[in-house]
PDB file of C-alpha atoms in Angstrom:
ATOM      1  CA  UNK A   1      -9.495  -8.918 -14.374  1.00  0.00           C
ATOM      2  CA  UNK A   2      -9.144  -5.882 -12.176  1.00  0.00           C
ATOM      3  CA  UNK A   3      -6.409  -3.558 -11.583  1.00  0.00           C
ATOM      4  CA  UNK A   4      -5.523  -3.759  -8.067  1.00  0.00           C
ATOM      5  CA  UNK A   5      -3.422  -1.017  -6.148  1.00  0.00           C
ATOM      6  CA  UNK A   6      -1.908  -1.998  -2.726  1.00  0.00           C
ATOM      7  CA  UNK A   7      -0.109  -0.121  -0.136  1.00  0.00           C
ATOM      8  CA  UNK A   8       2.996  -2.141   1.798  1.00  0.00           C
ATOM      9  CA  UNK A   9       4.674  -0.816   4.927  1.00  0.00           C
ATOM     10  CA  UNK A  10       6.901  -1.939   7.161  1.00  0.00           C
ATOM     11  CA  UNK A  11       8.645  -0.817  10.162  1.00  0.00           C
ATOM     12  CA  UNK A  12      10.304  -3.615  11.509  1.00  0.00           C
ATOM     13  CA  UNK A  13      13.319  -5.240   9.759  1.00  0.00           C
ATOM     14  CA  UNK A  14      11.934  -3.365   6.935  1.00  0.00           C
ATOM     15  CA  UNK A  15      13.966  -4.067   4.000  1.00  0.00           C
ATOM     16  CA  UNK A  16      13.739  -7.686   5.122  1.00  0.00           C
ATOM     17  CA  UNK A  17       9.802  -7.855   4.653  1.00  0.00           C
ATOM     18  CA  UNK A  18       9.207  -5.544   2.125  1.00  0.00           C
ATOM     19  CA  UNK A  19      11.802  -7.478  -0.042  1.00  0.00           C
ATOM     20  CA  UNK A  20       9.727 -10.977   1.064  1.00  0.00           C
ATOM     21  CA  UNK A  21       6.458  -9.698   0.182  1.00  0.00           C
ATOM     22  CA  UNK A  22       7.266  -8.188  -3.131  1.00  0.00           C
ATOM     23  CA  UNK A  23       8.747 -11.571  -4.381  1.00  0.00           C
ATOM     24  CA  UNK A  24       5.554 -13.418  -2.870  1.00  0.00           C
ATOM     25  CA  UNK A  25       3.238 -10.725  -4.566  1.00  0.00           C
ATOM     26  CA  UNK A  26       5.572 -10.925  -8.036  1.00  0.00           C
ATOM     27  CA  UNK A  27       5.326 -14.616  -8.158  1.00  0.00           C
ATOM     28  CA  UNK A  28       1.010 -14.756  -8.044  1.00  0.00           C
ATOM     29  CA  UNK A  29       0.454 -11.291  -9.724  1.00  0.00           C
ATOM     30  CA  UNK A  30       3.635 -10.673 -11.829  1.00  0.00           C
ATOM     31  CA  UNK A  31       3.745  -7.895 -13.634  1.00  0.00           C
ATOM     32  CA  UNK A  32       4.033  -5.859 -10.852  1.00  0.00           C
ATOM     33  CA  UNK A  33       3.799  -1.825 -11.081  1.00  0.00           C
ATOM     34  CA  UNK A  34       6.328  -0.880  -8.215  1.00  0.00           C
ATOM     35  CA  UNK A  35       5.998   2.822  -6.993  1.00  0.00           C
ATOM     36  CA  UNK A  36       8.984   4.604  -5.437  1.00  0.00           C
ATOM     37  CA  UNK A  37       9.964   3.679  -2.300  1.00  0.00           C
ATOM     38  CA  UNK A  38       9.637   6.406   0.807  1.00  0.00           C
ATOM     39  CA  UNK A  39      10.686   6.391   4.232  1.00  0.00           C
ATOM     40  CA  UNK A  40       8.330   7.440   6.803  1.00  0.00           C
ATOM     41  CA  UNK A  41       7.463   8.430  10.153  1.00  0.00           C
ATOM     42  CA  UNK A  42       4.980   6.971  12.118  1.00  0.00           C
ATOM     43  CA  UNK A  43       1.764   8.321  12.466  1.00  0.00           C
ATOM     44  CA  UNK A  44      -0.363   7.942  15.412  1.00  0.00           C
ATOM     45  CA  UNK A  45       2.780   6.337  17.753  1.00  0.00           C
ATOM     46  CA  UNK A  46       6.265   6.603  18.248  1.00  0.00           C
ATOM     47  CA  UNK A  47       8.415   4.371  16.298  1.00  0.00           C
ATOM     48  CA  UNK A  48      10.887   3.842  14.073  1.00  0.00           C
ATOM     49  CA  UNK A  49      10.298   5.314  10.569  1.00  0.00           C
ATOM     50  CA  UNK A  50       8.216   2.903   7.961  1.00  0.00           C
ATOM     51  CA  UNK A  51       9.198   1.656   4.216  1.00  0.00           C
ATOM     52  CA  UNK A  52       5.995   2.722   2.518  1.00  0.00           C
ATOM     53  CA  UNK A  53       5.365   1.946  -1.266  1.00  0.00           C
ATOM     54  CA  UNK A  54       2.514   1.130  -3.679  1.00  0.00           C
ATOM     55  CA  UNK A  55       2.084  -1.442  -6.091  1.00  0.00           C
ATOM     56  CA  UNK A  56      -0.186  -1.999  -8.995  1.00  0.00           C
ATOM     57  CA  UNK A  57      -1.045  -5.641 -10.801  1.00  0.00           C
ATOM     58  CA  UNK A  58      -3.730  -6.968 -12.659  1.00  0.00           C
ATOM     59  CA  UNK A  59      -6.180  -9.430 -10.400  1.00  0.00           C
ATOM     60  CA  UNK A  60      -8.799 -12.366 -11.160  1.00  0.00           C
ATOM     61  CA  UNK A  61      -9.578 -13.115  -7.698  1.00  0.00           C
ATOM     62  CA  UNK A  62     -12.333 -12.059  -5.525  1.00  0.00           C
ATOM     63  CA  UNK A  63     -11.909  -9.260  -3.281  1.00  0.00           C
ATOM     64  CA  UNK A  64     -12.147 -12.111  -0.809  1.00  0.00           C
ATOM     65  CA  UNK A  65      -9.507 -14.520  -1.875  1.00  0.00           C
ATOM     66  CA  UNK A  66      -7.352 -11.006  -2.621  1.00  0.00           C
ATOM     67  CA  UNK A  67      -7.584  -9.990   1.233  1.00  0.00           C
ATOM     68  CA  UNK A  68      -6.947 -13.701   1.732  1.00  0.00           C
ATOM     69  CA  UNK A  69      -3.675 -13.791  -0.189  1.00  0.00           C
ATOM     70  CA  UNK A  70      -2.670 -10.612   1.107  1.00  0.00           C
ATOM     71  CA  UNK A  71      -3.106 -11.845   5.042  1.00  0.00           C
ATOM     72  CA  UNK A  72      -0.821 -14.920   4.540  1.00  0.00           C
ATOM     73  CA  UNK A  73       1.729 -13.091   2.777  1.00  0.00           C
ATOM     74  CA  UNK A  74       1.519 -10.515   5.830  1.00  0.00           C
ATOM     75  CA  UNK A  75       1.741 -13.676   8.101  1.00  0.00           C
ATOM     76  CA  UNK A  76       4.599 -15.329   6.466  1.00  0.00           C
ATOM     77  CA  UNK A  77       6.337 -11.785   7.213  1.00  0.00           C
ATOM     78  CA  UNK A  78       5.528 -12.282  10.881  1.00  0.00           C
ATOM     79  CA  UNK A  79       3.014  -9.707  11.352  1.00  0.00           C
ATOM     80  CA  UNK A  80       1.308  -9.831  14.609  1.00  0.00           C
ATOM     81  CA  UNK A  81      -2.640  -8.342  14.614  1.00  0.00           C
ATOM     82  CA  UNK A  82      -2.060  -6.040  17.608  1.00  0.00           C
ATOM     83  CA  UNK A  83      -4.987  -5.065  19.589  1.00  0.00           C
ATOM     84  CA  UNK A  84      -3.921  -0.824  18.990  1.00  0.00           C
ATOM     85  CA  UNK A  85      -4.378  -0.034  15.292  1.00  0.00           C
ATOM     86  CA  UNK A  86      -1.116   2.299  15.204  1.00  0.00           C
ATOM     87  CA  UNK A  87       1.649   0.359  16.198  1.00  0.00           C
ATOM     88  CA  UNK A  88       4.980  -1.005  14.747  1.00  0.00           C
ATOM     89  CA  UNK A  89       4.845  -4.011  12.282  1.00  0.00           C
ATOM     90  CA  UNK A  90       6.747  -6.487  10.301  1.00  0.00           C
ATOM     91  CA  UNK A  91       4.172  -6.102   7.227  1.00  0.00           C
ATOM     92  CA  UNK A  92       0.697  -4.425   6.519  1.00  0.00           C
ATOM     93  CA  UNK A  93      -1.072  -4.907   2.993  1.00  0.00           C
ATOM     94  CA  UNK A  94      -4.326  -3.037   2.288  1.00  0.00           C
ATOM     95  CA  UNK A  95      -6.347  -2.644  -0.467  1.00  0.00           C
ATOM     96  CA  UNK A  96      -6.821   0.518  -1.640  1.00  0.00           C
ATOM     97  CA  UNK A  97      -8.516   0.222  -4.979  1.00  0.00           C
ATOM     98  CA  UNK A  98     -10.175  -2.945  -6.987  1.00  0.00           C
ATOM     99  CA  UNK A  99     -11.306  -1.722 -10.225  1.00  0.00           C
ATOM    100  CA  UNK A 100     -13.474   1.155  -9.527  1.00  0.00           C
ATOM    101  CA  UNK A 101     -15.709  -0.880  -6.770  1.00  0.00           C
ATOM    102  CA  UNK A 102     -16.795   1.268  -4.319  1.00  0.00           C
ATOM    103  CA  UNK A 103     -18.469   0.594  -0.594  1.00  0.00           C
ATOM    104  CA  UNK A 104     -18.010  -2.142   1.654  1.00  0.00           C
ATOM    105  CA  UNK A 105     -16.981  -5.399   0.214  1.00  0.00           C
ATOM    106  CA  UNK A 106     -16.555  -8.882   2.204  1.00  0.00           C
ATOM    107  CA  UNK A 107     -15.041  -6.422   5.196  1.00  0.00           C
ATOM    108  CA  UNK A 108     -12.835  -4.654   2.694  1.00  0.00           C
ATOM    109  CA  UNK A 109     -13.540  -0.489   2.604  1.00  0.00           C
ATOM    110  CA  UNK A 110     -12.811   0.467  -1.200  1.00  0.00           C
ATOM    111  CA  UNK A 111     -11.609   2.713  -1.964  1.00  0.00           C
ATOM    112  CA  UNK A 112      -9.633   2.827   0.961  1.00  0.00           C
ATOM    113  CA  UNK A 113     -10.305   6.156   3.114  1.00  0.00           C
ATOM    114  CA  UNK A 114      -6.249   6.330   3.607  1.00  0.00           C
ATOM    115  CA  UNK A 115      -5.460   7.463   0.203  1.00  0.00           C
ATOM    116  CA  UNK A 116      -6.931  10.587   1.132  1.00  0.00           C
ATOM    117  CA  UNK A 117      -5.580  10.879   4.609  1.00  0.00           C
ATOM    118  CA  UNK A 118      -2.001   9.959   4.684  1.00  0.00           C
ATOM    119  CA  UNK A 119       1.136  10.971   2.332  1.00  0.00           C
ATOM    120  CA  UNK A 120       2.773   7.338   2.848  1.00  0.00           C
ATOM    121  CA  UNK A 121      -0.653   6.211   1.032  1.00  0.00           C
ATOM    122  CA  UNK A 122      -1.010   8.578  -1.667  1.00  0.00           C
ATOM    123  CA  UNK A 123       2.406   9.585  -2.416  1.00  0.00           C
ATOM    124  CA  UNK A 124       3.540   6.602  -3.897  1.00  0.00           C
ATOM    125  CA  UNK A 125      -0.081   5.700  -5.465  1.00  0.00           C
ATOM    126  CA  UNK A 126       0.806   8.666  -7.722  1.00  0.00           C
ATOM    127  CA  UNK A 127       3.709   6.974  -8.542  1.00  0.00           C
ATOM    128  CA  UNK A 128       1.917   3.951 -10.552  1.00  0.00           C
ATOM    129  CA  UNK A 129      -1.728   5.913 -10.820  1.00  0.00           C
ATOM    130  CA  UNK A 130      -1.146   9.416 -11.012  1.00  0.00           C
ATOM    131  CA  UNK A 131      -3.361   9.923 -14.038  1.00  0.00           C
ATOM    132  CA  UNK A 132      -6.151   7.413 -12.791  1.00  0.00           C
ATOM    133  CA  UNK A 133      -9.026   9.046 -11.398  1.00  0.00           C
ATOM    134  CA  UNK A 134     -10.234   8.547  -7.245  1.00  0.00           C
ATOM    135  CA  UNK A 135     -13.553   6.099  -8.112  1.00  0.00           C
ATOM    136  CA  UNK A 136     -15.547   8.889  -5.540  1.00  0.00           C
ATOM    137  CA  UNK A 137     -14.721  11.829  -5.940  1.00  0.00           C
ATOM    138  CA  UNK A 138     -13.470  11.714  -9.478  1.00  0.00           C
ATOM    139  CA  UNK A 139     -10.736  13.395  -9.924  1.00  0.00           C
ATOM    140  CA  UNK A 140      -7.024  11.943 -10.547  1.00  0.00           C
ATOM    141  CA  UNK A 141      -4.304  11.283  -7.689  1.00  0.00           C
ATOM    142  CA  UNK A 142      -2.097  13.616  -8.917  1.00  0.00           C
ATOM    143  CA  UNK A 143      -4.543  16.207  -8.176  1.00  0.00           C
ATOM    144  CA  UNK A 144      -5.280  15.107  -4.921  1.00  0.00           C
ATOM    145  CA  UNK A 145      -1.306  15.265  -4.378  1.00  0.00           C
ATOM    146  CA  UNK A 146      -0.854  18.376  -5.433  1.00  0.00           C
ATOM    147  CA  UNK A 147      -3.712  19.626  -2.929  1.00  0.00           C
ATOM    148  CA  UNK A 148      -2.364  17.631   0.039  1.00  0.00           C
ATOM    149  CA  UNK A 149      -0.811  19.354   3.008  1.00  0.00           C
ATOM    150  CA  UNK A 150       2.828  17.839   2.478  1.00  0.00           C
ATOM    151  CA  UNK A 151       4.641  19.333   4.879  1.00  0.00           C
ATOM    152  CA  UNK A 152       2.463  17.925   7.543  1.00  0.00           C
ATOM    153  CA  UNK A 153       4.159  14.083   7.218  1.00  0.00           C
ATOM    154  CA  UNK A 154       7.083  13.643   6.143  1.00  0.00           C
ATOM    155  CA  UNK A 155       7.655  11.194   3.060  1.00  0.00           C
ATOM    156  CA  UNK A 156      11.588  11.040   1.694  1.00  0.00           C
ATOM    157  CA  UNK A 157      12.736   9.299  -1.406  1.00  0.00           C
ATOM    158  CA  UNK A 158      15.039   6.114  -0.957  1.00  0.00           C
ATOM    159  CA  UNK A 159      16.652   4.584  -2.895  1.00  0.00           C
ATOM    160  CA  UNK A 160      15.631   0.491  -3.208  1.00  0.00           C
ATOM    161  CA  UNK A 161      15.895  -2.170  -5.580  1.00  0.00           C
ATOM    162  CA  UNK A 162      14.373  -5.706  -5.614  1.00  0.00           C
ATOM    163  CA  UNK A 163      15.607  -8.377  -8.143  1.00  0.00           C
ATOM    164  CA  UNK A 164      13.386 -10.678  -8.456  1.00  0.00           C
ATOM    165  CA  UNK A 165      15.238 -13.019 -10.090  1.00  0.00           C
TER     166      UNK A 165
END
């Protein structure tokens, strides 16, 4: 088993689909680790702000069948591949960390460069992870947090709940 962390976003009927794909994720990985959830603005596009959040589970698939899980969910949600890679969505899933694997793995970058780049990545990945360590450059989330420019995007605490029951 692996410990899996995935980022969720939404910008489209956002509560809708985030609240979709956390049941769908909760009933093939339950327990799920559920970071806060922020509110975003878009980065690379004008748009309406995104639902960002993070969550953490314990895995036995491949990183194949994983991304393959994680693509249906996204197309249940109606997510449409656009052409532009910044654009509004119903859903995006990525992996950002499997275990501690590293490089290129059946098309899947690990760990994902984003968690470095982008507050609506690491943010909430310090939620559930804060104390676990980057698998490259070895030092914890937290850390990277607290060395990230903040004020240059915007993440705000919301308040959500999902029952799953």
């Amino acid at each position: 088993m692996a410990t899996v962390y995935v980022s969720i976003g939404s910008n489209i009927n956002r509560e809708y689909h985030v609240t979709e794909s956390l049941k769908a994720l909760n009933s093939r990985f339950a327990p799920l680790h559920i970071s806060n959830f922020y509110d975003c603005e878009p980065v690379g596009f004008e748009g309406d702000n995104f639902l960002n959040l993070v969550v953490g589970f314990e895995c036995d698939l491949s990183i194949a069948e994983l991304a393959k899980v994680l693509h249906q969910i996204e197309l249940e949600n109606d997510r449409k591949r656009e052409t532009k890679e910044y654009a509004s969505r119903t859903m995006d899933i990525d992996i950002l960390l499997y275990g501690n694997e590293v490089g290129i793995i059946d098309g899947v970058e690990l760990p994902r460069g984003e968690i470095t780049e982008y507050a609506f990545v690491l943010r909430p990945l310090v939620d559930v992870a804060a104390q676990e360590l980057h698998p490259t450059l070895d030092i914890s989330f937290q850390h990277l947090w607290n060395n990230f420019d903040q004020l240059s995007q915007k993440t705000e605490l919301i308040p959500f709940e999902v029952s799953f029951t």
